[in-house]
């Protein structure tokens, strides 16, 4: 036996053993096998995305948060983000009532 044949043989054995989980005895890769196990025979349905939030509701919630905070910074930030929204007028009126 050569001096360097053992490390080369060990390296080859490690490569063979490392590849075993990818190719089980049935011949299918593990991921295909798992995918088939998850398939219950029903027609597959694509995962659905949740419905998008109504932008008007999101703006109203942001206004309420700024109003509850009651600071110049919060109301000015709301106006900067939503200057065209009707609630921006209420935010501007709120700014007039706040002391500087």
PDB file of N, CA and C in Angstrom:
ATOM      1  N   UNK A   1       0.840  -1.176   0.000  1.00  0.00           N
ATOM      2  CA  UNK A   1       0.000   0.000   0.000  1.00  0.00           C
ATOM      3  C   UNK A   1       0.884   1.238   0.000  1.00  0.00           C
ATOM      4  N   UNK A   2       0.548   2.177  -0.870  1.00  0.00           N
ATOM      5  CA  UNK A   2       1.325   3.400  -0.957  1.00  0.00           C
ATOM      6  C   UNK A   2       1.035   4.291   0.237  1.00  0.00           C
ATOM      7  N   UNK A   3       1.966   5.176   0.479  1.00  0.00           N
ATOM      8  CA  UNK A   3       1.835   6.072   1.617  1.00  0.00           C
ATOM      9  C   UNK A   3       0.676   7.061   1.438  1.00  0.00           C
ATOM     10  N   UNK A   4       0.415   7.532   0.221  1.00  0.00           N
ATOM     11  CA  UNK A   4      -0.606   8.547  -0.035  1.00  0.00           C
ATOM     12  C   UNK A   4      -1.938   7.963  -0.467  1.00  0.00           C
ATOM     13  N   UNK A   5      -2.112   6.694  -0.514  1.00  0.00           N
ATOM     14  CA  UNK A   5      -3.361   6.110  -0.992  1.00  0.00           C
ATOM     15  C   UNK A   5      -4.465   6.200   0.071  1.00  0.00           C
ATOM     16  N   UNK A   6      -4.112   6.166   1.337  1.00  0.00           N
ATOM     17  CA  UNK A   6      -5.134   6.244   2.375  1.00  0.00           C
ATOM     18  C   UNK A   6      -5.862   7.583   2.373  1.00  0.00           C
ATOM     19  N   UNK A   7      -5.159   8.744   2.362  1.00  0.00           N
ATOM     20  CA  UNK A   7      -5.895  10.021   2.326  1.00  0.00           C
ATOM     21  C   UNK A   7      -6.743  10.169   1.067  1.00  0.00           C
ATOM     22  N   UNK A   8      -6.253   9.692  -0.072  1.00  0.00           N
ATOM     23  CA  UNK A   8      -7.033   9.799  -1.304  1.00  0.00           C
ATOM     24  C   UNK A   8      -8.276   8.922  -1.224  1.00  0.00           C
ATOM     25  N   UNK A   9      -8.145   7.727  -0.670  1.00  0.00           N
ATOM     26  CA  UNK A   9      -9.287   6.836  -0.506  1.00  0.00           C
ATOM     27  C   UNK A   9     -10.297   7.394   0.482  1.00  0.00           C
ATOM     28  N   UNK A  10      -9.788   7.992   1.554  1.00  0.00           N
ATOM     29  CA  UNK A  10     -10.670   8.607   2.538  1.00  0.00           C
ATOM     30  C   UNK A  10     -11.436   9.776   1.935  1.00  0.00           C
ATOM     31  N   UNK A  11     -10.758  10.582   1.128  1.00  0.00           N
ATOM     32  CA  UNK A  11     -11.391  11.707   0.455  1.00  0.00           C
ATOM     33  C   UNK A  11     -12.493  11.213  -0.487  1.00  0.00           C
ATOM     34  N   UNK A  12     -12.207  10.160  -1.236  1.00  0.00           N
ATOM     35  CA  UNK A  12     -13.203   9.594  -2.144  1.00  0.00           C
ATOM     36  C   UNK A  12     -14.405   9.052  -1.401  1.00  0.00           C
ATOM     37  N   UNK A  13     -14.170   8.400  -0.257  1.00  0.00           N
ATOM     38  CA  UNK A  13     -15.267   7.854   0.535  1.00  0.00           C
ATOM     39  C   UNK A  13     -16.140   8.978   1.085  1.00  0.00           C
ATOM     40  N   UNK A  14     -15.517  10.081   1.512  1.00  0.00           N
ATOM     41  CA  UNK A  14     -16.282  11.217   2.022  1.00  0.00           C
ATOM     42  C   UNK A  14     -17.157  11.830   0.941  1.00  0.00           C
ATOM     43  N   UNK A  15     -16.637  11.906  -0.262  1.00  0.00           N
ATOM     44  CA  UNK A  15     -17.426  12.457  -1.375  1.00  0.00           C
ATOM     45  C   UNK A  15     -18.620  11.562  -1.657  1.00  0.00           C
ATOM     46  N   UNK A  16     -18.412  10.250  -1.663  1.00  0.00           N
ATOM     47  CA  UNK A  16     -19.509   9.320  -1.922  1.00  0.00           C
ATOM     48  C   UNK A  16     -20.550   9.416  -0.820  1.00  0.00           C
ATOM     49  N   UNK A  17     -20.100   9.455   0.434  1.00  0.00           N
ATOM     50  CA  UNK A  17     -21.044   9.545   1.545  1.00  0.00           C
ATOM     51  C   UNK A  17     -21.779  10.877   1.560  1.00  0.00           C
ATOM     52  N   UNK A  18     -21.133  11.948   1.166  1.00  0.00           N
ATOM     53  CA  UNK A  18     -21.778  13.256   1.133  1.00  0.00           C
ATOM     54  C   UNK A  18     -22.885  13.306   0.093  1.00  0.00           C
ATOM     55  N   UNK A  19     -22.757  12.538  -0.974  1.00  0.00           N
ATOM     56  CA  UNK A  19     -23.765  12.537  -2.021  1.00  0.00           C
ATOM     57  C   UNK A  19     -24.949  11.645  -1.746  1.00  0.00           C
ATOM     58  N   UNK A  20     -24.894  10.797  -0.719  1.00  0.00           N
ATOM     59  CA  UNK A  20     -25.989   9.867  -0.457  1.00  0.00           C
ATOM     60  C   UNK A  20     -27.318  10.533  -0.137  1.00  0.00           C
ATOM     61  N   UNK A  21     -27.389  11.579   0.695  1.00  0.00           N
ATOM     62  CA  UNK A  21     -28.705  12.173   0.961  1.00  0.00           C
ATOM     63  C   UNK A  21     -29.342  12.786  -0.280  1.00  0.00           C
ATOM     64  N   UNK A  22     -28.551  13.122  -1.256  1.00  0.00           N
ATOM     65  CA  UNK A  22     -29.110  13.718  -2.468  1.00  0.00           C
ATOM     66  C   UNK A  22     -29.703  12.668  -3.394  1.00  0.00           C
ATOM     67  N   UNK A  23     -29.212  11.462  -3.335  1.00  0.00           N
ATOM     68  CA  UNK A  23     -29.712  10.389  -4.189  1.00  0.00           C
ATOM     69  C   UNK A  23     -30.062   9.182  -3.330  1.00  0.00           C
ATOM     70  N   UNK A  24     -31.263   9.113  -2.765  1.00  0.00           N
ATOM     71  CA  UNK A  24     -31.637   7.957  -1.968  1.00  0.00           C
ATOM     72  C   UNK A  24     -31.760   6.726  -2.855  1.00  0.00           C
ATOM     73  N   UNK A  25     -32.004   5.597  -2.240  1.00  0.00           N
ATOM     74  CA  UNK A  25     -32.026   4.340  -2.969  1.00  0.00           C
ATOM     75  C   UNK A  25     -33.119   4.282  -4.029  1.00  0.00           C
ATOM     76  N   UNK A  26     -34.207   5.028  -3.851  1.00  0.00           N
ATOM     77  CA  UNK A  26     -35.286   5.000  -4.837  1.00  0.00           C
ATOM     78  C   UNK A  26     -34.909   5.692  -6.135  1.00  0.00           C
ATOM     79  N   UNK A  27     -33.869   6.517  -6.123  1.00  0.00           N
ATOM     80  CA  UNK A  27     -33.405   7.159  -7.335  1.00  0.00           C
ATOM     81  C   UNK A  27     -33.882   8.586  -7.514  1.00  0.00           C
ATOM     82  N   UNK A  28     -34.796   9.075  -6.663  1.00  0.00           N
ATOM     83  CA  UNK A  28     -35.266  10.446  -6.789  1.00  0.00           C
ATOM     84  C   UNK A  28     -34.509  11.334  -5.818  1.00  0.00           C
ATOM     85  N   UNK A  29     -34.177  12.542  -6.217  1.00  0.00           N
ATOM     86  CA  UNK A  29     -33.549  13.461  -5.276  1.00  0.00           C
ATOM     87  C   UNK A  29     -34.471  13.713  -4.085  1.00  0.00           C
ATOM     88  N   UNK A  30     -33.888  14.050  -2.965  1.00  0.00           N
ATOM     89  CA  UNK A  30     -34.644  14.230  -1.728  1.00  0.00           C
ATOM     90  C   UNK A  30     -35.720  15.295  -1.881  1.00  0.00           C
ATOM     91  N   UNK A  31     -35.410  16.410  -2.544  1.00  0.00           N
ATOM     92  CA  UNK A  31     -36.386  17.489  -2.677  1.00  0.00           C
ATOM     93  C   UNK A  31     -37.604  17.049  -3.484  1.00  0.00           C
ATOM     94  N   UNK A  32     -37.390  16.225  -4.524  1.00  0.00           N
ATOM     95  CA  UNK A  32     -38.512  15.721  -5.313  1.00  0.00           C
ATOM     96  C   UNK A  32     -39.346  14.787  -4.455  1.00  0.00           C
ATOM     97  N   UNK A  33     -38.675  13.973  -3.658  1.00  0.00           N
ATOM     98  CA  UNK A  33     -39.375  13.047  -2.789  1.00  0.00           C
ATOM     99  C   UNK A  33     -40.234  13.806  -1.777  1.00  0.00           C
ATOM    100  N   UNK A  34     -39.696  14.892  -1.197  1.00  0.00           N
ATOM    101  CA  UNK A  34     -40.457  15.690  -0.246  1.00  0.00           C
ATOM    102  C   UNK A  34     -41.632  16.380  -0.925  1.00  0.00           C
ATOM    103  N   UNK A  35     -41.420  16.867  -2.122  1.00  0.00           N
ATOM    104  CA  UNK A  35     -42.500  17.542  -2.846  1.00  0.00           C
ATOM    105  C   UNK A  35     -43.632  16.572  -3.140  1.00  0.00           C
ATOM    106  N   UNK A  36     -43.285  15.349  -3.498  1.00  0.00           N
ATOM    107  CA  UNK A  36     -44.319  14.357  -3.767  1.00  0.00           C
ATOM    108  C   UNK A  36     -45.034  13.956  -2.486  1.00  0.00           C
ATOM    109  N   UNK A  37     -44.325  13.949  -1.363  1.00  0.00           N
ATOM    110  CA  UNK A  37     -44.953  13.615  -0.091  1.00  0.00           C
ATOM    111  C   UNK A  37     -45.936  14.697   0.322  1.00  0.00           C
ATOM    112  N   UNK A  38     -45.651  15.956  -0.004  1.00  0.00           N
ATOM    113  CA  UNK A  38     -46.546  17.055   0.333  1.00  0.00           C
ATOM    114  C   UNK A  38     -47.785  17.093  -0.554  1.00  0.00           C
ATOM    115  N   UNK A  39     -47.689  16.507  -1.734  1.00  0.00           N
ATOM    116  CA  UNK A  39     -48.805  16.521  -2.671  1.00  0.00           C
ATOM    117  C   UNK A  39     -49.837  15.494  -2.217  1.00  0.00           C
ATOM    118  N   UNK A  40     -51.010  15.948  -1.830  1.00  0.00           N
ATOM    119  CA  UNK A  40     -52.041  15.043  -1.330  1.00  0.00           C
ATOM    120  C   UNK A  40     -52.996  14.596  -2.433  1.00  0.00           C
ATOM    121  N   UNK A  41     -52.675  14.875  -3.662  1.00  0.00           N
ATOM    122  CA  UNK A  41     -53.523  14.464  -4.764  1.00  0.00           C
ATOM    123  C   UNK A  41     -54.525  15.521  -5.175  1.00  0.00           C
ATOM    124  N   UNK A  42     -54.666  16.568  -4.407  1.00  0.00           N
ATOM    125  CA  UNK A  42     -55.600  17.637  -4.751  1.00  0.00           C
ATOM    126  C   UNK A  42     -54.955  18.549  -5.787  1.00  0.00           C
ATOM    127  N   UNK A  43     -55.797  19.239  -6.517  1.00  0.00           N
ATOM    128  CA  UNK A  43     -55.285  20.203  -7.488  1.00  0.00           C
ATOM    129  C   UNK A  43     -54.546  21.296  -6.739  1.00  0.00           C
ATOM    130  N   UNK A  44     -53.348  21.596  -7.175  1.00  0.00           N
ATOM    131  CA  UNK A  44     -52.538  22.599  -6.495  1.00  0.00           C
ATOM    132  C   UNK A  44     -53.105  23.995  -6.670  1.00  0.00           C
ATOM    133  N   UNK A  45     -53.065  24.755  -5.616  1.00  0.00           N
ATOM    134  CA  UNK A  45     -53.545  26.130  -5.668  1.00  0.00           C
ATOM    135  C   UNK A  45     -52.391  27.032  -5.299  1.00  0.00           C
ATOM    136  N   UNK A  46     -52.173  28.015  -6.095  1.00  0.00           N
ATOM    137  CA  UNK A  46     -51.084  28.944  -5.829  1.00  0.00           C
ATOM    138  C   UNK A  46     -51.366  29.671  -4.515  1.00  0.00           C
ATOM    139  N   UNK A  47     -50.325  29.893  -3.720  1.00  0.00           N
ATOM    140  CA  UNK A  47     -50.555  30.635  -2.478  1.00  0.00           C
ATOM    141  C   UNK A  47     -51.067  32.035  -2.791  1.00  0.00           C
ATOM    142  N   UNK A  48     -52.073  32.445  -2.059  1.00  0.00           N
ATOM    143  CA  UNK A  48     -52.669  33.750  -2.350  1.00  0.00           C
ATOM    144  C   UNK A  48     -52.053  34.816  -1.467  1.00  0.00           C
ATOM    145  N   UNK A  49     -51.982  35.988  -2.009  1.00  0.00           N
ATOM    146  CA  UNK A  49     -51.488  37.144  -1.266  1.00  0.00           C
ATOM    147  C   UNK A  49     -52.659  37.727  -0.495  1.00  0.00           C
ATOM    148  N   UNK A  50     -52.399  38.262   0.677  1.00  0.00           N
ATOM    149  CA  UNK A  50     -53.494  38.917   1.392  1.00  0.00           C
ATOM    150  C   UNK A  50     -53.954  40.155   0.624  1.00  0.00           C
ATOM    151  N   UNK A  51     -55.188  40.510   0.840  1.00  0.00           N
ATOM    152  CA  UNK A  51     -55.733  41.681   0.165  1.00  0.00           C
ATOM    153  C   UNK A  51     -54.962  42.923   0.603  1.00  0.00           C
ATOM    154  N   UNK A  52     -54.755  43.820  -0.339  1.00  0.00           N
ATOM    155  CA  UNK A  52     -54.063  45.074  -0.033  1.00  0.00           C
ATOM    156  C   UNK A  52     -54.963  45.940   0.841  1.00  0.00           C
ATOM    157  N   UNK A  53     -54.327  46.668   1.744  1.00  0.00           N
ATOM    158  CA  UNK A  53     -55.100  47.556   2.608  1.00  0.00           C
ATOM    159  C   UNK A  53     -55.640  48.725   1.800  1.00  0.00           C
ATOM    160  N   UNK A  54     -56.770  49.217   2.232  1.00  0.00           N
ATOM    161  CA  UNK A  54     -57.353  50.394   1.614  1.00  0.00           C
ATOM    162  C   UNK A  54     -56.458  51.587   1.963  1.00  0.00           C
ATOM    163  N   UNK A  55     -55.913  52.284   0.959  1.00  0.00           N
ATOM    164  CA  UNK A  55     -55.023  53.410   1.254  1.00  0.00           C
ATOM    165  C   UNK A  55     -55.681  54.485   2.108  1.00  0.00           C
ATOM    166  N   UNK A  56     -56.960  54.722   1.925  1.00  0.00           N
ATOM    167  CA  UNK A  56     -57.644  55.752   2.714  1.00  0.00           C
ATOM    168  C   UNK A  56     -57.661  55.379   4.195  1.00  0.00           C
ATOM    169  N   UNK A  57     -57.806  54.098   4.487  1.00  0.00           N
ATOM    170  CA  UNK A  57     -57.804  53.642   5.879  1.00  0.00           C
ATOM    171  C   UNK A  57     -56.416  53.823   6.478  1.00  0.00           C
ATOM    172  N   UNK A  58     -55.381  53.496   5.709  1.00  0.00           N
ATOM    173  CA  UNK A  58     -54.014  53.656   6.199  1.00  0.00           C
ATOM    174  C   UNK A  58     -53.698  55.123   6.483  1.00  0.00           C
ATOM    175  N   UNK A  59     -54.142  56.020   5.611  1.00  0.00           N
ATOM    176  CA  UNK A  59     -53.903  57.457   5.806  1.00  0.00           C
ATOM    177  C   UNK A  59     -54.662  57.942   7.038  1.00  0.00           C
ATOM    178  N   UNK A  60     -55.906  57.479   7.208  1.00  0.00           N
ATOM    179  CA  UNK A  60     -56.698  57.886   8.366  1.00  0.00           C
ATOM    180  C   UNK A  60     -56.048  57.413   9.668  1.00  0.00           C
ATOM    181  N   UNK A  61     -55.509  56.197   9.657  1.00  0.00           N
ATOM    182  CA  UNK A  61     -54.828  55.695  10.848  1.00  0.00           C
ATOM    183  C   UNK A  61     -53.573  56.521  11.147  1.00  0.00           C
ATOM    184  N   UNK A  62     -52.856  56.890  10.098  1.00  0.00           N
ATOM    185  CA  UNK A  62     -51.663  57.711  10.301  1.00  0.00           C
ATOM    186  C   UNK A  62     -52.031  59.096  10.841  1.00  0.00           C
ATOM    187  N   UNK A  63     -53.118  59.662  10.346  1.00  0.00           N
ATOM    188  CA  UNK A  63     -53.565  60.952  10.853  1.00  0.00           C
ATOM    189  C   UNK A  63     -53.938  60.852  12.336  1.00  0.00           C
ATOM    190  N   UNK A  64     -54.685  59.816  12.695  1.00  0.00           N
ATOM    191  CA  UNK A  64     -55.092  59.642  14.090  1.00  0.00           C
ATOM    192  C   UNK A  64     -53.874  59.496  14.998  1.00  0.00           C
ATOM    193  N   UNK A  65     -52.854  58.781  14.530  1.00  0.00           N
ATOM    194  CA  UNK A  65     -51.634  58.626  15.334  1.00  0.00           C
ATOM    195  C   UNK A  65     -50.938  59.978  15.511  1.00  0.00           C
ATOM    196  N   UNK A  66     -50.886  60.769  14.454  1.00  0.00           N
ATOM    197  CA  UNK A  66     -50.254  62.093  14.540  1.00  0.00           C
ATOM    198  C   UNK A  66     -51.075  63.013  15.448  1.00  0.00           C
ATOM    199  N   UNK A  67     -52.391  62.932  15.339  1.00  0.00           N
ATOM    200  CA  UNK A  67     -53.263  63.777  16.166  1.00  0.00           C
ATOM    201  C   UNK A  67     -53.133  63.405  17.643  1.00  0.00           C
ATOM    202  N   UNK A  68     -53.089  62.092  17.933  1.00  0.00           N
ATOM    203  CA  UNK A  68     -52.938  61.656  19.321  1.00  0.00           C
ATOM    204  C   UNK A  68     -51.590  62.088  19.896  1.00  0.00           C
ATOM    205  N   UNK A  69     -50.563  62.026  19.048  1.00  0.00           N
ATOM    206  CA  UNK A  69     -49.248  62.469  19.517  1.00  0.00           C
ATOM    207  C   UNK A  69     -49.272  63.958  19.813  1.00  0.00           C
ATOM    208  N   UNK A  70     -49.939  64.726  18.963  1.00  0.00           N
ATOM    209  CA  UNK A  70     -50.179  66.137  19.227  1.00  0.00           C
ATOM    210  C   UNK A  70     -48.948  67.026  19.196  1.00  0.00           C
ATOM    211  N   UNK A  71     -47.937  66.667  18.409  1.00  0.00           N
ATOM    212  CA  UNK A  71     -46.739  67.504  18.319  1.00  0.00           C
ATOM    213  C   UNK A  71     -46.657  68.122  16.930  1.00  0.00           C
ATOM    214  N   UNK A  72     -45.908  69.214  16.864  1.00  0.00           N
ATOM    215  CA  UNK A  72     -45.662  69.855  15.572  1.00  0.00           C
ATOM    216  C   UNK A  72     -45.027  68.866  14.606  1.00  0.00           C
ATOM    217  N   UNK A  73     -44.046  68.116  15.104  1.00  0.00           N
ATOM    218  CA  UNK A  73     -43.302  67.199  14.236  1.00  0.00           C
ATOM    219  C   UNK A  73     -44.221  66.144  13.628  1.00  0.00           C
ATOM    220  N   UNK A  74     -45.121  65.588  14.449  1.00  0.00           N
ATOM    221  CA  UNK A  74     -46.004  64.533  13.957  1.00  0.00           C
ATOM    222  C   UNK A  74     -46.967  65.066  12.902  1.00  0.00           C
ATOM    223  N   UNK A  75     -47.549  66.237  13.175  1.00  0.00           N
ATOM    224  CA  UNK A  75     -48.512  66.798  12.214  1.00  0.00           C
ATOM    225  C   UNK A  75     -47.813  67.267  10.936  1.00  0.00           C
ATOM    226  N   UNK A  76     -46.640  67.864  11.075  1.00  0.00           N
ATOM    227  CA  UNK A  76     -45.906  68.294   9.879  1.00  0.00           C
ATOM    228  C   UNK A  76     -45.481  67.099   9.028  1.00  0.00           C
ATOM    229  N   UNK A  77     -45.093  66.011   9.682  1.00  0.00           N
ATOM    230  CA  UNK A  77     -44.724  64.808   8.930  1.00  0.00           C
ATOM    231  C   UNK A  77     -45.927  64.263   8.177  1.00  0.00           C
ATOM    232  N   UNK A  78     -47.102  64.264   8.835  1.00  0.00           N
ATOM    233  CA  UNK A  78     -48.309  63.801   8.150  1.00  0.00           C
ATOM    234  C   UNK A  78     -48.605  64.672   6.937  1.00  0.00           C
ATOM    235  N   UNK A  79     -48.492  65.984   7.094  1.00  0.00           N
ATOM    236  CA  UNK A  79     -48.768  66.902   5.982  1.00  0.00           C
ATOM    237  C   UNK A  79     -47.754  66.698   4.860  1.00  0.00           C
ATOM    238  N   UNK A  80     -46.501  66.473   5.214  1.00  0.00           N
ATOM    239  CA  UNK A  80     -45.473  66.251   4.186  1.00  0.00           C
ATOM    240  C   UNK A  80     -45.750  64.967   3.404  1.00  0.00           C
ATOM    241  N   UNK A  81     -46.241  63.954   4.084  1.00  0.00           N
ATOM    242  CA  UNK A  81     -46.519  62.671   3.403  1.00  0.00           C
ATOM    243  C   UNK A  81     -47.828  62.696   2.631  1.00  0.00           C
ATOM    244  N   UNK A  82     -48.830  63.378   3.154  1.00  0.00           N
ATOM    245  CA  UNK A  82     -50.183  63.306   2.581  1.00  0.00           C
ATOM    246  C   UNK A  82     -50.769  64.708   2.390  1.00  0.00           C
ATOM    247  N   UNK A  83     -50.015  65.597   1.797  1.00  0.00           N
ATOM    248  CA  UNK A  83     -50.436  66.985   1.629  1.00  0.00           C
ATOM    249  C   UNK A  83     -51.692  67.169   0.805  1.00  0.00           C
ATOM    250  N   UNK A  84     -51.988  66.251  -0.103  1.00  0.00           N
ATOM    251  CA  UNK A  84     -53.168  66.377  -0.957  1.00  0.00           C
ATOM    252  C   UNK A  84     -54.422  65.746  -0.347  1.00  0.00           C
ATOM    253  N   UNK A  85     -54.264  65.017   0.736  1.00  0.00           N
ATOM    254  CA  UNK A  85     -55.396  64.327   1.345  1.00  0.00           C
ATOM    255  C   UNK A  85     -56.264  65.334   2.111  1.00  0.00           C
ATOM    256  N   UNK A  86     -57.578  65.114   2.143  1.00  0.00           N
ATOM    257  CA  UNK A  86     -58.450  66.022   2.908  1.00  0.00           C
ATOM    258  C   UNK A  86     -58.074  66.091   4.405  1.00  0.00           C
ATOM    259  N   UNK A  87     -57.513  65.032   4.944  1.00  0.00           N
ATOM    260  CA  UNK A  87     -57.119  65.062   6.355  1.00  0.00           C
ATOM    261  C   UNK A  87     -55.934  65.991   6.594  1.00  0.00           C
ATOM    262  N   UNK A  88     -55.211  66.332   5.532  1.00  0.00           N
ATOM    263  CA  UNK A  88     -54.093  67.270   5.684  1.00  0.00           C
ATOM    264  C   UNK A  88     -54.611  68.642   6.119  1.00  0.00           C
ATOM    265  N   UNK A  89     -55.822  69.017   5.668  1.00  0.00           N
ATOM    266  CA  UNK A  89     -56.411  70.292   6.099  1.00  0.00           C
ATOM    267  C   UNK A  89     -56.688  70.273   7.599  1.00  0.00           C
ATOM    268  N   UNK A  90     -57.158  69.141   8.090  1.00  0.00           N
ATOM    269  CA  UNK A  90     -57.391  69.023   9.529  1.00  0.00           C
ATOM    270  C   UNK A  90     -56.063  69.086  10.285  1.00  0.00           C
ATOM    271  N   UNK A  91     -55.023  68.497   9.712  1.00  0.00           N
ATOM    272  CA  UNK A  91     -53.704  68.544  10.345  1.00  0.00           C
ATOM    273  C   UNK A  91     -53.181  69.979  10.366  1.00  0.00           C
ATOM    274  N   UNK A  92     -53.409  70.720   9.281  1.00  0.00           N
ATOM    275  CA  UNK A  92     -52.986  72.127   9.248  1.00  0.00           C
ATOM    276  C   UNK A  92     -53.738  72.946  10.300  1.00  0.00           C
ATOM    277  N   UNK A  93     -55.037  72.665  10.448  1.00  0.00           N
ATOM    278  CA  UNK A  93     -55.827  73.359  11.477  1.00  0.00           C
ATOM    279  C   UNK A  93     -55.316  72.990  12.867  1.00  0.00           C
ATOM    280  N   UNK A  94     -54.911  71.755  13.044  1.00  0.00           N
ATOM    281  CA  UNK A  94     -54.352  71.334  14.321  1.00  0.00           C
ATOM    282  C   UNK A  94     -53.044  72.025  14.619  1.00  0.00           C
ATOM    283  N   UNK A  95     -52.254  72.272  13.573  1.00  0.00           N
ATOM    284  CA  UNK A  95     -50.990  72.996  13.765  1.00  0.00           C
ATOM    285  C   UNK A  95     -51.244  74.423  14.249  1.00  0.00           C
ATOM    286  N   UNK A  96     -52.299  75.054  13.727  1.00  0.00           N
ATOM    287  CA  UNK A  96     -52.621  76.430  14.120  1.00  0.00           C
ATOM    288  C   UNK A  96     -53.017  76.513  15.597  1.00  0.00           C
ATOM    289  N   UNK A  97     -53.627  75.434  16.094  1.00  0.00           N
ATOM    290  CA  UNK A  97     -54.049  75.435  17.492  1.00  0.00           C
ATOM    291  C   UNK A  97     -52.900  75.142  18.458  1.00  0.00           C
ATOM    292  N   UNK A  98     -51.844  74.516  17.956  1.00  0.00           N
ATOM    293  CA  UNK A  98     -50.729  74.162  18.841  1.00  0.00           C
ATOM    294  C   UNK A  98     -49.834  75.358  19.118  1.00  0.00           C
ATOM    295  N   UNK A  99     -49.368  75.494  20.342  1.00  0.00           N
ATOM    296  CA  UNK A  99     -48.401  76.559  20.617  1.00  0.00           C
ATOM    297  C   UNK A  99     -47.038  76.157  20.049  1.00  0.00           C
ATOM    298  N   UNK A 100     -46.300  77.153  19.623  1.00  0.00           N
ATOM    299  CA  UNK A 100     -44.976  76.866  19.076  1.00  0.00           C
ATOM    300  C   UNK A 100     -44.060  76.665  20.184  1.00  0.00           C
TER     301      UNK A 100
END
